[in-house]
Short mmCIF file of N, CA and C and ligand atoms in Angstrom, two decimals:
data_model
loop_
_atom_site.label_atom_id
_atom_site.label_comp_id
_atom_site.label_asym_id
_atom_site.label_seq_id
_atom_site.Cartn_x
_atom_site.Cartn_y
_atom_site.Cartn_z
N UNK M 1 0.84 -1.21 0.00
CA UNK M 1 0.00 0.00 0.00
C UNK M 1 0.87 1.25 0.00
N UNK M 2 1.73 0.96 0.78
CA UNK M 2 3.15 2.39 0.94
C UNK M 2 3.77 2.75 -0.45
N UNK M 3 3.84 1.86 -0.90
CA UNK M 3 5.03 2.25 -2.21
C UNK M 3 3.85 2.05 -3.39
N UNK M 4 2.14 2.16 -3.05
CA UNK M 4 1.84 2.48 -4.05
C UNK M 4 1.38 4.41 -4.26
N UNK M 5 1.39 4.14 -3.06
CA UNK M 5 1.16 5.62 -2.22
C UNK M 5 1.97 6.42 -2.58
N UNK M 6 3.44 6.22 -2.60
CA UNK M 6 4.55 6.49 -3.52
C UNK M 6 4.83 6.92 -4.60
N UNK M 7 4.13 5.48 -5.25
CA UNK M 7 4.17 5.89 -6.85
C UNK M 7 3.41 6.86 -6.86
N UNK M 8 1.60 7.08 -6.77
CA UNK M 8 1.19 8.06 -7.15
C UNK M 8 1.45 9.06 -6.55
N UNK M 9 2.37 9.27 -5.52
CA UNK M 9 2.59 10.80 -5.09
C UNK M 9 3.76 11.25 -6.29
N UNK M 10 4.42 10.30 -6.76
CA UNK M 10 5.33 10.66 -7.48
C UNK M 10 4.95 11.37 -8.79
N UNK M 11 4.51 10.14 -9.51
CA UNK M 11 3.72 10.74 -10.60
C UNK M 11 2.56 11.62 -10.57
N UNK M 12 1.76 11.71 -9.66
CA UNK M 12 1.14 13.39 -9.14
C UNK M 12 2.25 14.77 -9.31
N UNK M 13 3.37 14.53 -8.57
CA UNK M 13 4.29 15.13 -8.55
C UNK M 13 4.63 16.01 -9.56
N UNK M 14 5.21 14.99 -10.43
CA UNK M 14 5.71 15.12 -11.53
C UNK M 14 5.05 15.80 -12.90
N UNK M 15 3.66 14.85 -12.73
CA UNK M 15 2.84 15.76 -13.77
C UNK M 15 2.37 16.84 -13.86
N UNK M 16 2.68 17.43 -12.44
CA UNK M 16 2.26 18.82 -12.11
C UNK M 16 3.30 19.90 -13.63
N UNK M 17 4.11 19.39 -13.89
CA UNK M 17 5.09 20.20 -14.49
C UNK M 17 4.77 20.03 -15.84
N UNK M 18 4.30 19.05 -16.51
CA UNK M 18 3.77 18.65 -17.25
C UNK M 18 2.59 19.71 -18.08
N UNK M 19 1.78 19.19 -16.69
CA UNK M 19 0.86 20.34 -16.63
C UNK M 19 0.92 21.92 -17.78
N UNK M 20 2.13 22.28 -16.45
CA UNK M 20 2.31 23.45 -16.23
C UNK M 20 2.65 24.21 -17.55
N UNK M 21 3.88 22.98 -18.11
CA UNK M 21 4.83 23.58 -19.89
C UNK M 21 3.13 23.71 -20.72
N UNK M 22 2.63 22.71 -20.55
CA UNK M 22 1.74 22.71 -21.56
C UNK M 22 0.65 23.62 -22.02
N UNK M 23 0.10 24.28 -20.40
CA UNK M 23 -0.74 25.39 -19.99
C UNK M 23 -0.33 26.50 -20.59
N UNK M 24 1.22 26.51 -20.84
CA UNK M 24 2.12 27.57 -20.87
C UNK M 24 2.11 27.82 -22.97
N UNK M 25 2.38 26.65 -23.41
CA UNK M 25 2.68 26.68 -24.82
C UNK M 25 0.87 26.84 -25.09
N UNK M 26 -0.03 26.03 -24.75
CA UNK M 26 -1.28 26.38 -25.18
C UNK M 26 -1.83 28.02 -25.17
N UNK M 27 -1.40 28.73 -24.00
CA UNK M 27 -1.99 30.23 -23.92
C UNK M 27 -0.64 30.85 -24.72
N UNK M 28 0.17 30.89 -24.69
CA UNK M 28 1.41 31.73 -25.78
C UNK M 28 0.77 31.37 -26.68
N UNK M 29 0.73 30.17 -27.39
CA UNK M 29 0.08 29.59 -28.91
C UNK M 29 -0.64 30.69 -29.40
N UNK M 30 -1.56 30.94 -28.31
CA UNK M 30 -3.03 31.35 -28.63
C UNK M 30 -3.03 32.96 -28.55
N UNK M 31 -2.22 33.03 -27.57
CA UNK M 31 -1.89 34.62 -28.23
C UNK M 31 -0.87 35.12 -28.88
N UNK M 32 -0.32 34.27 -29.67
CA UNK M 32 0.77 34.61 -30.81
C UNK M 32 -0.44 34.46 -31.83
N UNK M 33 -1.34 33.58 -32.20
CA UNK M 33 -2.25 33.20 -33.11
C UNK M 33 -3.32 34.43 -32.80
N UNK M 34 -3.52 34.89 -31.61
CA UNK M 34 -5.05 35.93 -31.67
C UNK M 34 -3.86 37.25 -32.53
N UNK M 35 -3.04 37.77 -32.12
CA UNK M 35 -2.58 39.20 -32.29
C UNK M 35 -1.90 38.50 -33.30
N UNK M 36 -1.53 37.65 -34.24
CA UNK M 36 -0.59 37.53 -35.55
C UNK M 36 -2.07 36.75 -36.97
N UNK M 37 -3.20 36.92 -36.51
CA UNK M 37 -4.43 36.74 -36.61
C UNK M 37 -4.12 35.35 -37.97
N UNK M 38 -3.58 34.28 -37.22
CA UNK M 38 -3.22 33.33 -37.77
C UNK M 38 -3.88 32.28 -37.98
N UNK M 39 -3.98 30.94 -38.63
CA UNK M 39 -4.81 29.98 -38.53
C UNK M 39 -4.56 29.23 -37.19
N UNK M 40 -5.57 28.37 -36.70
CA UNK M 40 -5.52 27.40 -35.55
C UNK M 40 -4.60 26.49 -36.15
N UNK M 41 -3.44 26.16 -35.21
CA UNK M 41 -2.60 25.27 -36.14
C UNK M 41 -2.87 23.65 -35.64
N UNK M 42 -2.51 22.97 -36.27
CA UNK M 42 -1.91 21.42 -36.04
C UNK M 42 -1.34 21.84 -34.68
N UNK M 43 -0.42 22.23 -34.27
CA UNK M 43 0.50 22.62 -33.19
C UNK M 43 -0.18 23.06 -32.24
N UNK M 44 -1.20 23.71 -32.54
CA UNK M 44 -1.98 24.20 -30.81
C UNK M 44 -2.75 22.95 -30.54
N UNK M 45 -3.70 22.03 -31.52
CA UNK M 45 -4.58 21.28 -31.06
C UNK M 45 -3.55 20.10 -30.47
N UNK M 46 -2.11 20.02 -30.85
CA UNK M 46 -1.62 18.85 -30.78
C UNK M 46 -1.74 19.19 -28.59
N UNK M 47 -1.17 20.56 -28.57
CA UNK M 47 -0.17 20.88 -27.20
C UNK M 47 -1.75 21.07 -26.13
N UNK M 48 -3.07 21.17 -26.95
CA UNK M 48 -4.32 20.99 -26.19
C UNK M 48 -4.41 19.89 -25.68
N UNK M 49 -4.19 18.76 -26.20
CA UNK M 49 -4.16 17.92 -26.62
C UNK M 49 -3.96 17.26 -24.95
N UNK M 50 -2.32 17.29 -25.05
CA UNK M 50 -1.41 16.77 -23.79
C UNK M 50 -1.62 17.71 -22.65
N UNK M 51 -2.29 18.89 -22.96
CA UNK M 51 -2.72 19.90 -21.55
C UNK M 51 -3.72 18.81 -21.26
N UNK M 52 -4.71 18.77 -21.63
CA UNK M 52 -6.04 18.15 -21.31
C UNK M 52 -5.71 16.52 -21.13
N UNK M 53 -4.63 15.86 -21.60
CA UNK M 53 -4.72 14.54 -21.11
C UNK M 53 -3.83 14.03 -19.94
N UNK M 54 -3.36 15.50 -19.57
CA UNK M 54 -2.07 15.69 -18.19
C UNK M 54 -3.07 15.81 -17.69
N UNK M 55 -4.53 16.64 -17.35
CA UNK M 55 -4.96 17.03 -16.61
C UNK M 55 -5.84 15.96 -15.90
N UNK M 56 -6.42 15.35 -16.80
CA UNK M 56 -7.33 14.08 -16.78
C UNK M 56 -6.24 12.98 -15.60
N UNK M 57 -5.17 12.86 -16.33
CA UNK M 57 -4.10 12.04 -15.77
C UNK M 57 -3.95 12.28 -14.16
N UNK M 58 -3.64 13.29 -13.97
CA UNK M 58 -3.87 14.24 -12.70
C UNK M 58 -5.01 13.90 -11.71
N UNK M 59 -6.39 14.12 -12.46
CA UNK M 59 -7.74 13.80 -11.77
C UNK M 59 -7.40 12.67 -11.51
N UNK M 60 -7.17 11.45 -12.36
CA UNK M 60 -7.37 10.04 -11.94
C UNK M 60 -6.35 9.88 -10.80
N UNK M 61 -5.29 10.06 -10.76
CA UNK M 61 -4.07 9.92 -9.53
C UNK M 61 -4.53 10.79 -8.53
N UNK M 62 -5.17 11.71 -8.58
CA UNK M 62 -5.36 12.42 -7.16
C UNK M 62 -6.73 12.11 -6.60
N UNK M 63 -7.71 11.56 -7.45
CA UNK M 63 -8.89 11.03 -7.18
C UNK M 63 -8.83 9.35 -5.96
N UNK M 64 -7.23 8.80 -6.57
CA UNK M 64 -6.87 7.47 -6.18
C UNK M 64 -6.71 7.71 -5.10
N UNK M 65 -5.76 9.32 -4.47
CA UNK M 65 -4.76 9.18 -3.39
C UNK M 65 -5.78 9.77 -2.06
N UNK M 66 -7.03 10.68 -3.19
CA UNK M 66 -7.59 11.40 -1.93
C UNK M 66 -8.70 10.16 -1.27
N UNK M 67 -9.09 8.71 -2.04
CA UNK M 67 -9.99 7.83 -1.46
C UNK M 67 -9.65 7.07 -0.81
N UNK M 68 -7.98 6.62 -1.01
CA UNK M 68 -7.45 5.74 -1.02
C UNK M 68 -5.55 5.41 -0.20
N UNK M 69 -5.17 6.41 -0.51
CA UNK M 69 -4.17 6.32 -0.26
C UNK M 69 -3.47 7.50 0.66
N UNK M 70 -4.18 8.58 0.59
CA UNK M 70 -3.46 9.90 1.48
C UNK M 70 -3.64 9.59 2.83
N UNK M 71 -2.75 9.80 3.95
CA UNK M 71 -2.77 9.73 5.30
C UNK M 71 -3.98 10.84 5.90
N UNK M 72 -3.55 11.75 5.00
CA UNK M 72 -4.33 13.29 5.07
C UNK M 72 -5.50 13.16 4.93
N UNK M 73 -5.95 12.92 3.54
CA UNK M 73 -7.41 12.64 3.24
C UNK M 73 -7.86 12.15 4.10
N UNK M 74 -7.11 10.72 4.72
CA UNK M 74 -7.57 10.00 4.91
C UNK M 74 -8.18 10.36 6.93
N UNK M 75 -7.37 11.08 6.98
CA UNK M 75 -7.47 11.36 8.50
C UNK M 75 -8.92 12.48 8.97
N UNK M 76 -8.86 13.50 7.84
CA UNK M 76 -9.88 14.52 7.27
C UNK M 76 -10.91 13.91 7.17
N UNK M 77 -10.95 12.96 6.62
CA UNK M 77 -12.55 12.04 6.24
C UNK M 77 -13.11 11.28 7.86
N UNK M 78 -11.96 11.01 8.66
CA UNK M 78 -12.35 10.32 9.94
C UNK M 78 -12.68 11.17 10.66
N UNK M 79 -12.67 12.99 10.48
CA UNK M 79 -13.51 13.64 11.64
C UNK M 79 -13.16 14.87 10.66
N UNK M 80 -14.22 15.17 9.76
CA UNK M 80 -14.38 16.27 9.12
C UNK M 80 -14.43 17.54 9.58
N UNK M 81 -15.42 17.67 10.75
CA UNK M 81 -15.32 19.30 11.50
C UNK M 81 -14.16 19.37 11.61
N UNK M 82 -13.45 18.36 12.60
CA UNK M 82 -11.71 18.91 13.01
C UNK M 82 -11.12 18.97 12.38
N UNK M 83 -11.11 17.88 10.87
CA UNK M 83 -10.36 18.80 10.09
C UNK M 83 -10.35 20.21 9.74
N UNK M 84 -11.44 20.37 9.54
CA UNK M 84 -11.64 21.75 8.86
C UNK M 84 -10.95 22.96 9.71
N UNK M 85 -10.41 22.52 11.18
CA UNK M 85 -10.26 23.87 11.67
C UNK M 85 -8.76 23.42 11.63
N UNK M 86 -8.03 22.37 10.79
CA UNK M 86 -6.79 22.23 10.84
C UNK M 86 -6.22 22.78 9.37
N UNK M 87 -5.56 24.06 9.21
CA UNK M 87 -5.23 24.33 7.86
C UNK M 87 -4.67 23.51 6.78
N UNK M 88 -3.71 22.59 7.14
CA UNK M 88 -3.73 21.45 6.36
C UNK M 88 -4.01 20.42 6.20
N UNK M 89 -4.81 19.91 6.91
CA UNK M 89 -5.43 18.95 6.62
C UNK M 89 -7.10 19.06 5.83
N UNK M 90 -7.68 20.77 5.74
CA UNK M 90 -8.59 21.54 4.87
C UNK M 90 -7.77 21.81 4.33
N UNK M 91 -6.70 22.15 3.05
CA UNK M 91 -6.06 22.13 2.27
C UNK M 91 -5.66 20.67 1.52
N UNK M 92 -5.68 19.77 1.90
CA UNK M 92 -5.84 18.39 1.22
C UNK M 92 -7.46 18.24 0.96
N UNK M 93 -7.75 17.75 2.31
CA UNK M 93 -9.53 17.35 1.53
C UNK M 93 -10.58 18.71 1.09
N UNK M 94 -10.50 19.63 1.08
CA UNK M 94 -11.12 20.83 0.28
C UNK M 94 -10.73 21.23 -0.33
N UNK M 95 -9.28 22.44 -0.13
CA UNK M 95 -9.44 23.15 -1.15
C UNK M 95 -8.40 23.00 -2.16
N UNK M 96 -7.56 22.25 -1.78
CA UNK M 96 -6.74 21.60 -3.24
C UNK M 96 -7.59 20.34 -4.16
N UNK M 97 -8.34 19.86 -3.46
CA UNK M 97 -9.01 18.72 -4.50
C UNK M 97 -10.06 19.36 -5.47
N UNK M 98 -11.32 20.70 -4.30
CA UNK M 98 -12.26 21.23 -5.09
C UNK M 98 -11.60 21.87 -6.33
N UNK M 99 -10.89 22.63 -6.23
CA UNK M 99 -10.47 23.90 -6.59
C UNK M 99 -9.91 23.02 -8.02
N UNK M 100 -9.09 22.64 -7.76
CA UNK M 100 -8.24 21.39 -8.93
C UNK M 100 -9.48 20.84 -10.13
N UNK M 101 -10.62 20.38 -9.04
CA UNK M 101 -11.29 19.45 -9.96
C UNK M 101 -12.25 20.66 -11.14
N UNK M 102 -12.71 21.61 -10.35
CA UNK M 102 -13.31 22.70 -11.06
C UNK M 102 -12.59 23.00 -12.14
N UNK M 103 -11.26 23.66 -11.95
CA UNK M 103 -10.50 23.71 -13.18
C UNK M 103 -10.56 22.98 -14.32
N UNK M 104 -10.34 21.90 -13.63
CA UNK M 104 -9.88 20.32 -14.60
C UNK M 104 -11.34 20.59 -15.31
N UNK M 105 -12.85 20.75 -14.91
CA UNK M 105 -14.36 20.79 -15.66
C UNK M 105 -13.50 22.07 -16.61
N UNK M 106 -13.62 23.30 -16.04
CA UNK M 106 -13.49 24.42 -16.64
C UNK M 106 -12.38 23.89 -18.02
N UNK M 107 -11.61 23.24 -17.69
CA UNK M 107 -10.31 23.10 -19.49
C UNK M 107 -11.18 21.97 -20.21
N UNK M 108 -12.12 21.27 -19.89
CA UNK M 108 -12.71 20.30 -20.60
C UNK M 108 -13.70 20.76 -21.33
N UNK M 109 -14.39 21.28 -20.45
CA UNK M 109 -15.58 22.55 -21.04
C UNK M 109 -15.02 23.09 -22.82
N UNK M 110 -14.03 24.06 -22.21
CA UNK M 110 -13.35 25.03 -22.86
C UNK M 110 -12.87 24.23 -24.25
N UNK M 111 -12.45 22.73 -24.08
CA UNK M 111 -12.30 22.32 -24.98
C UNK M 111 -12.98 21.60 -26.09
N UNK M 112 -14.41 21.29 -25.56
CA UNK M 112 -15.46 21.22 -26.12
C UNK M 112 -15.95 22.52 -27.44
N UNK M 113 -15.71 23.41 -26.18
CA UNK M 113 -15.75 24.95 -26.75
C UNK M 113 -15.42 25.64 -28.23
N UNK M 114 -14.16 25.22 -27.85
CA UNK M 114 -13.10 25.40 -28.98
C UNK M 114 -13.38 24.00 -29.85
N UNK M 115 -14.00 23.22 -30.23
CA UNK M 115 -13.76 22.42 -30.88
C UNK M 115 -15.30 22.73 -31.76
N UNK M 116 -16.39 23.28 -31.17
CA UNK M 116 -17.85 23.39 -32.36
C UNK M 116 -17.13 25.16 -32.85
N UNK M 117 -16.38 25.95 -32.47
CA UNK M 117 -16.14 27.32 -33.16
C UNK M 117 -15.47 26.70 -34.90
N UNK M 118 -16.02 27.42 -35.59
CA UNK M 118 -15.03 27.05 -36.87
C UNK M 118 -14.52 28.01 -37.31
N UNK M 119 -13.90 29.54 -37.01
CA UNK M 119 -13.20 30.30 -37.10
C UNK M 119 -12.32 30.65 -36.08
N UNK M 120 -10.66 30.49 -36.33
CA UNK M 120 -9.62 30.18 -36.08
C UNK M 120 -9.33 31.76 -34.88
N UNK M 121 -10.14 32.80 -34.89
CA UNK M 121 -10.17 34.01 -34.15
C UNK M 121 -10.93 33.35 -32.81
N UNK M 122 -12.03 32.86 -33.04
CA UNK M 122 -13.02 32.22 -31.84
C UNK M 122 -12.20 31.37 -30.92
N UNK M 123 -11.35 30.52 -31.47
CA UNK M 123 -10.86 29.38 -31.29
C UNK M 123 -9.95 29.65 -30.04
N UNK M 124 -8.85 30.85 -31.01
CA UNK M 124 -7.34 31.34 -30.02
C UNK M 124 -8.52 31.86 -28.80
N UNK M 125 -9.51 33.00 -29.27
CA UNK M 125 -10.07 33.56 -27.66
C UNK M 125 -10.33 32.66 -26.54
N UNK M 126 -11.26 31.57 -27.08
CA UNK M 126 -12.09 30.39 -25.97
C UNK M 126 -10.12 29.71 -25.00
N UNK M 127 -9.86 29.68 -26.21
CA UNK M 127 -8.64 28.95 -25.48
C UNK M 127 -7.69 29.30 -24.82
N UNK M 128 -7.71 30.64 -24.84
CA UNK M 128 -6.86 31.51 -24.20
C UNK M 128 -8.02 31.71 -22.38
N UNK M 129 -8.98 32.32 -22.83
CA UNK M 129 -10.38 32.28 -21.30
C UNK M 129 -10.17 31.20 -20.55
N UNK M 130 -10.16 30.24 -21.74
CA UNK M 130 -10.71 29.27 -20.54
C UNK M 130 -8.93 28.49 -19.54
N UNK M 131 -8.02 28.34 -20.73
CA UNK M 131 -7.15 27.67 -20.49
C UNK M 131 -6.65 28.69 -19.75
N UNK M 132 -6.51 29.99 -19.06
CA UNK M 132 -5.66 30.96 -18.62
C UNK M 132 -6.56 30.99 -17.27
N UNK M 133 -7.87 30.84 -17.44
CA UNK M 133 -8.88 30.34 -16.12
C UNK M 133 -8.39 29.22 -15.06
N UNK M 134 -8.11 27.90 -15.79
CA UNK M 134 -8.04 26.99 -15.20
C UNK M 134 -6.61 26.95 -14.98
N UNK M 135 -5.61 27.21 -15.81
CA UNK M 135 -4.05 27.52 -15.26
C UNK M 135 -4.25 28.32 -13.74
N UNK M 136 -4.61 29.00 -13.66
CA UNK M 136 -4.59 30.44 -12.67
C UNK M 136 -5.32 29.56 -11.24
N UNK M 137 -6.07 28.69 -11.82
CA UNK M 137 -6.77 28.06 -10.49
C UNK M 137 -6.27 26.96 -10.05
N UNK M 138 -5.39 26.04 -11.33
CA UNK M 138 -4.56 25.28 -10.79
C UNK M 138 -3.39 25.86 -10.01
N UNK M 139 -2.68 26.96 -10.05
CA UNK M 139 -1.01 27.59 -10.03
C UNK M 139 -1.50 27.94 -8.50
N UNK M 140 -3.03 28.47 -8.19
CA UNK M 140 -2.91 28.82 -6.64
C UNK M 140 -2.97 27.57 -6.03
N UNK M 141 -3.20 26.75 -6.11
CA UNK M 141 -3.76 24.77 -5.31
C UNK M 141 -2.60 24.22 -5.70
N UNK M 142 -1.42 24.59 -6.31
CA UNK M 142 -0.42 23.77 -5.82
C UNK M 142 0.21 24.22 -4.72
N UNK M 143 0.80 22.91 -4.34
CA UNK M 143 1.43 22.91 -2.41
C UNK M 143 2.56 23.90 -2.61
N UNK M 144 3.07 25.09 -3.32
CA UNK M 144 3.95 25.57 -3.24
C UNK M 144 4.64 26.38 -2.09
N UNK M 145 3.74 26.45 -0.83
CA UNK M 145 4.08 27.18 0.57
C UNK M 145 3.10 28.27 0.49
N UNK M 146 2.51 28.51 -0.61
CA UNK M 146 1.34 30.32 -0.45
C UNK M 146 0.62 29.52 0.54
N UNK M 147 -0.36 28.42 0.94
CA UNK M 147 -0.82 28.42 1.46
C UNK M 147 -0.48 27.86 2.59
N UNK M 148 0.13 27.60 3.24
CA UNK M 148 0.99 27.22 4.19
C UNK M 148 1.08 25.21 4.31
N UNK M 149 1.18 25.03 2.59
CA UNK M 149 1.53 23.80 2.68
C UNK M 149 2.83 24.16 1.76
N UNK M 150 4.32 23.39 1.91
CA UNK M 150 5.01 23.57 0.89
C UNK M 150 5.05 21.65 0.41
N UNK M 151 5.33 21.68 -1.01
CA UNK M 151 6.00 20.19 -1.13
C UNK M 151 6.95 20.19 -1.96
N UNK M 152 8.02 19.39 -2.19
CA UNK M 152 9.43 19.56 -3.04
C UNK M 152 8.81 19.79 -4.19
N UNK M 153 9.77 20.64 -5.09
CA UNK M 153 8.98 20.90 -6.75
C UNK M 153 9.48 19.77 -7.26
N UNK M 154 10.12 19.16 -6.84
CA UNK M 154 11.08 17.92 -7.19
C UNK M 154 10.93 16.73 -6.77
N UNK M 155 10.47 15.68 -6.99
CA UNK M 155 10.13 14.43 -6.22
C UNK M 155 10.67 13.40 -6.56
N UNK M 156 12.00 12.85 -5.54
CA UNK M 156 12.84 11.77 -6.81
C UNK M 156 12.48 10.29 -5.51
C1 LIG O 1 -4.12 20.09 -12.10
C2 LIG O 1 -4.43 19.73 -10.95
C3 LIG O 1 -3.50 19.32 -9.85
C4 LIG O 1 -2.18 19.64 -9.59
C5 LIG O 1 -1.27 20.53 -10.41
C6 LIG O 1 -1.83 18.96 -8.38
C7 LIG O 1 -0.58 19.03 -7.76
C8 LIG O 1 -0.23 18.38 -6.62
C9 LIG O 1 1.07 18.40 -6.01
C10 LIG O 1 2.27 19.18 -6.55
C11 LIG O 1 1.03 17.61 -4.91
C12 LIG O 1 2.19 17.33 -3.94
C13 LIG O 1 2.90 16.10 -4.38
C14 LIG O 1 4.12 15.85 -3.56
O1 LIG O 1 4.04 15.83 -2.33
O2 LIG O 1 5.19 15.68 -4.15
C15 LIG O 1 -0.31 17.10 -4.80
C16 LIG O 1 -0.75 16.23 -3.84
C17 LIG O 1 -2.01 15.69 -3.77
N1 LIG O 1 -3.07 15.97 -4.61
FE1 LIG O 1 -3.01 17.09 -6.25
N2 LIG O 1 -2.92 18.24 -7.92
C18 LIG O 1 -3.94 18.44 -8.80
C19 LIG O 1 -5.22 17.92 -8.73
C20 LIG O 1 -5.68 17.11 -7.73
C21 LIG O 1 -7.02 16.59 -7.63
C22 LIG O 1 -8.13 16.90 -8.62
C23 LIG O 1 -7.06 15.83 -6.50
C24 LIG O 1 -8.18 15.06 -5.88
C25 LIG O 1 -9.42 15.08 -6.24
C26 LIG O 1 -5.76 15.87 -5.89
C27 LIG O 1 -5.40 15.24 -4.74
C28 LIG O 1 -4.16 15.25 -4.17
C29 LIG O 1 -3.81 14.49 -3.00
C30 LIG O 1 -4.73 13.57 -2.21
C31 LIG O 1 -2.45 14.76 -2.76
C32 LIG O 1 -1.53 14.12 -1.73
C33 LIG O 1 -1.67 14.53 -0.33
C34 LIG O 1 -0.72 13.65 0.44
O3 LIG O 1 -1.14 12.55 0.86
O4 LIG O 1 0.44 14.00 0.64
N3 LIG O 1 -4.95 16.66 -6.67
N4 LIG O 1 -1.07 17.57 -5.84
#
């Protein structure tokens, strides 16, 4: 159970960065393409593509760890009020899981979105809203110390 706990903290970890390049080339894409009033390329749908299947990837591993495998979750779920008045242990089971999973709807949405527009102007906007939405809501819910959780950016 430990070293599966492991693995997915790892690869949680890890894909966070994943994530992150991809969030990063999808909204540049899209505003090199809105202000150079360019076609939707092969190249943005490809880098949508791996944003949205990092993210999914993400849901399923953190969905595993928060039922299944977190000490945290898991302690949070055995007396919910007290968690809640413990800042991190309400930072695992609330507001990094809600906050995460909303996003994760919000880039799926968005990509629905962008996929019935058939002009290449519609396309860069939706994807720029929505994907710059859900970046911004993922970047505050990681454990980076803002909220008084830190975790290594690095997980070997
Ligand atoms: C894009 C979305 C997400 C990002 C970027 C992200 C990022 C992270 C990071 C960086 C960690 C710390 C890993 C470490 O200690 O090395 C973490 C832990 C965790 N995340 Fe996420 N996460 C996301 C979504 C989710 C979702 C949707 C859930 C659950 C529904 C979730 C549940 C958890 C749990 C349970 C832990 C581990 C707590 C522990 O036992 O230490 N995460 N996440």
């Amino acid at each position: 159970m430990n070293t599966i706990y492991n693995i997915t903290l790892f690869l949680h970890s890890w894909n966070r960065w994943l994530i992150l390049v991809a969030g990063i080339v999808v909204i540049a894409s899209a505003i090199i393409g809105l202000s150079a009033k360019s076609e939707y390329s092969p190249f943005q749908k490809k880098w949508a593509l791996i944003y949205l299947s990092s993210l999914h990837l993400q849901l399923l591993v953190g969905l595993i760890m928060y039922f299944f495998l977190s000490p945290f979750t898991a302690q949070a779920m055995s007396n919910f009020g007290a968690a809640m008045k413990d800042s991190v242990l309400r930072f695992w089971a609330v507001e990094h899981a809600f906050v995460n999973v909303i996003a994760i709807a919000l880039a799926q949405t968005g990509s629905i979105l962008v996929k019935r527009k058939t002009d290449s102007n519609s396309k860069h906007k939706r994807t720029l809203i929505y994907t710059g939405i859900a970046l911004f809501l993922i970047l505050s819910m990681v454990p980076w110390g803002m909220m008084g959780v830190a975790r290594p950016l690095f997980r070997f």
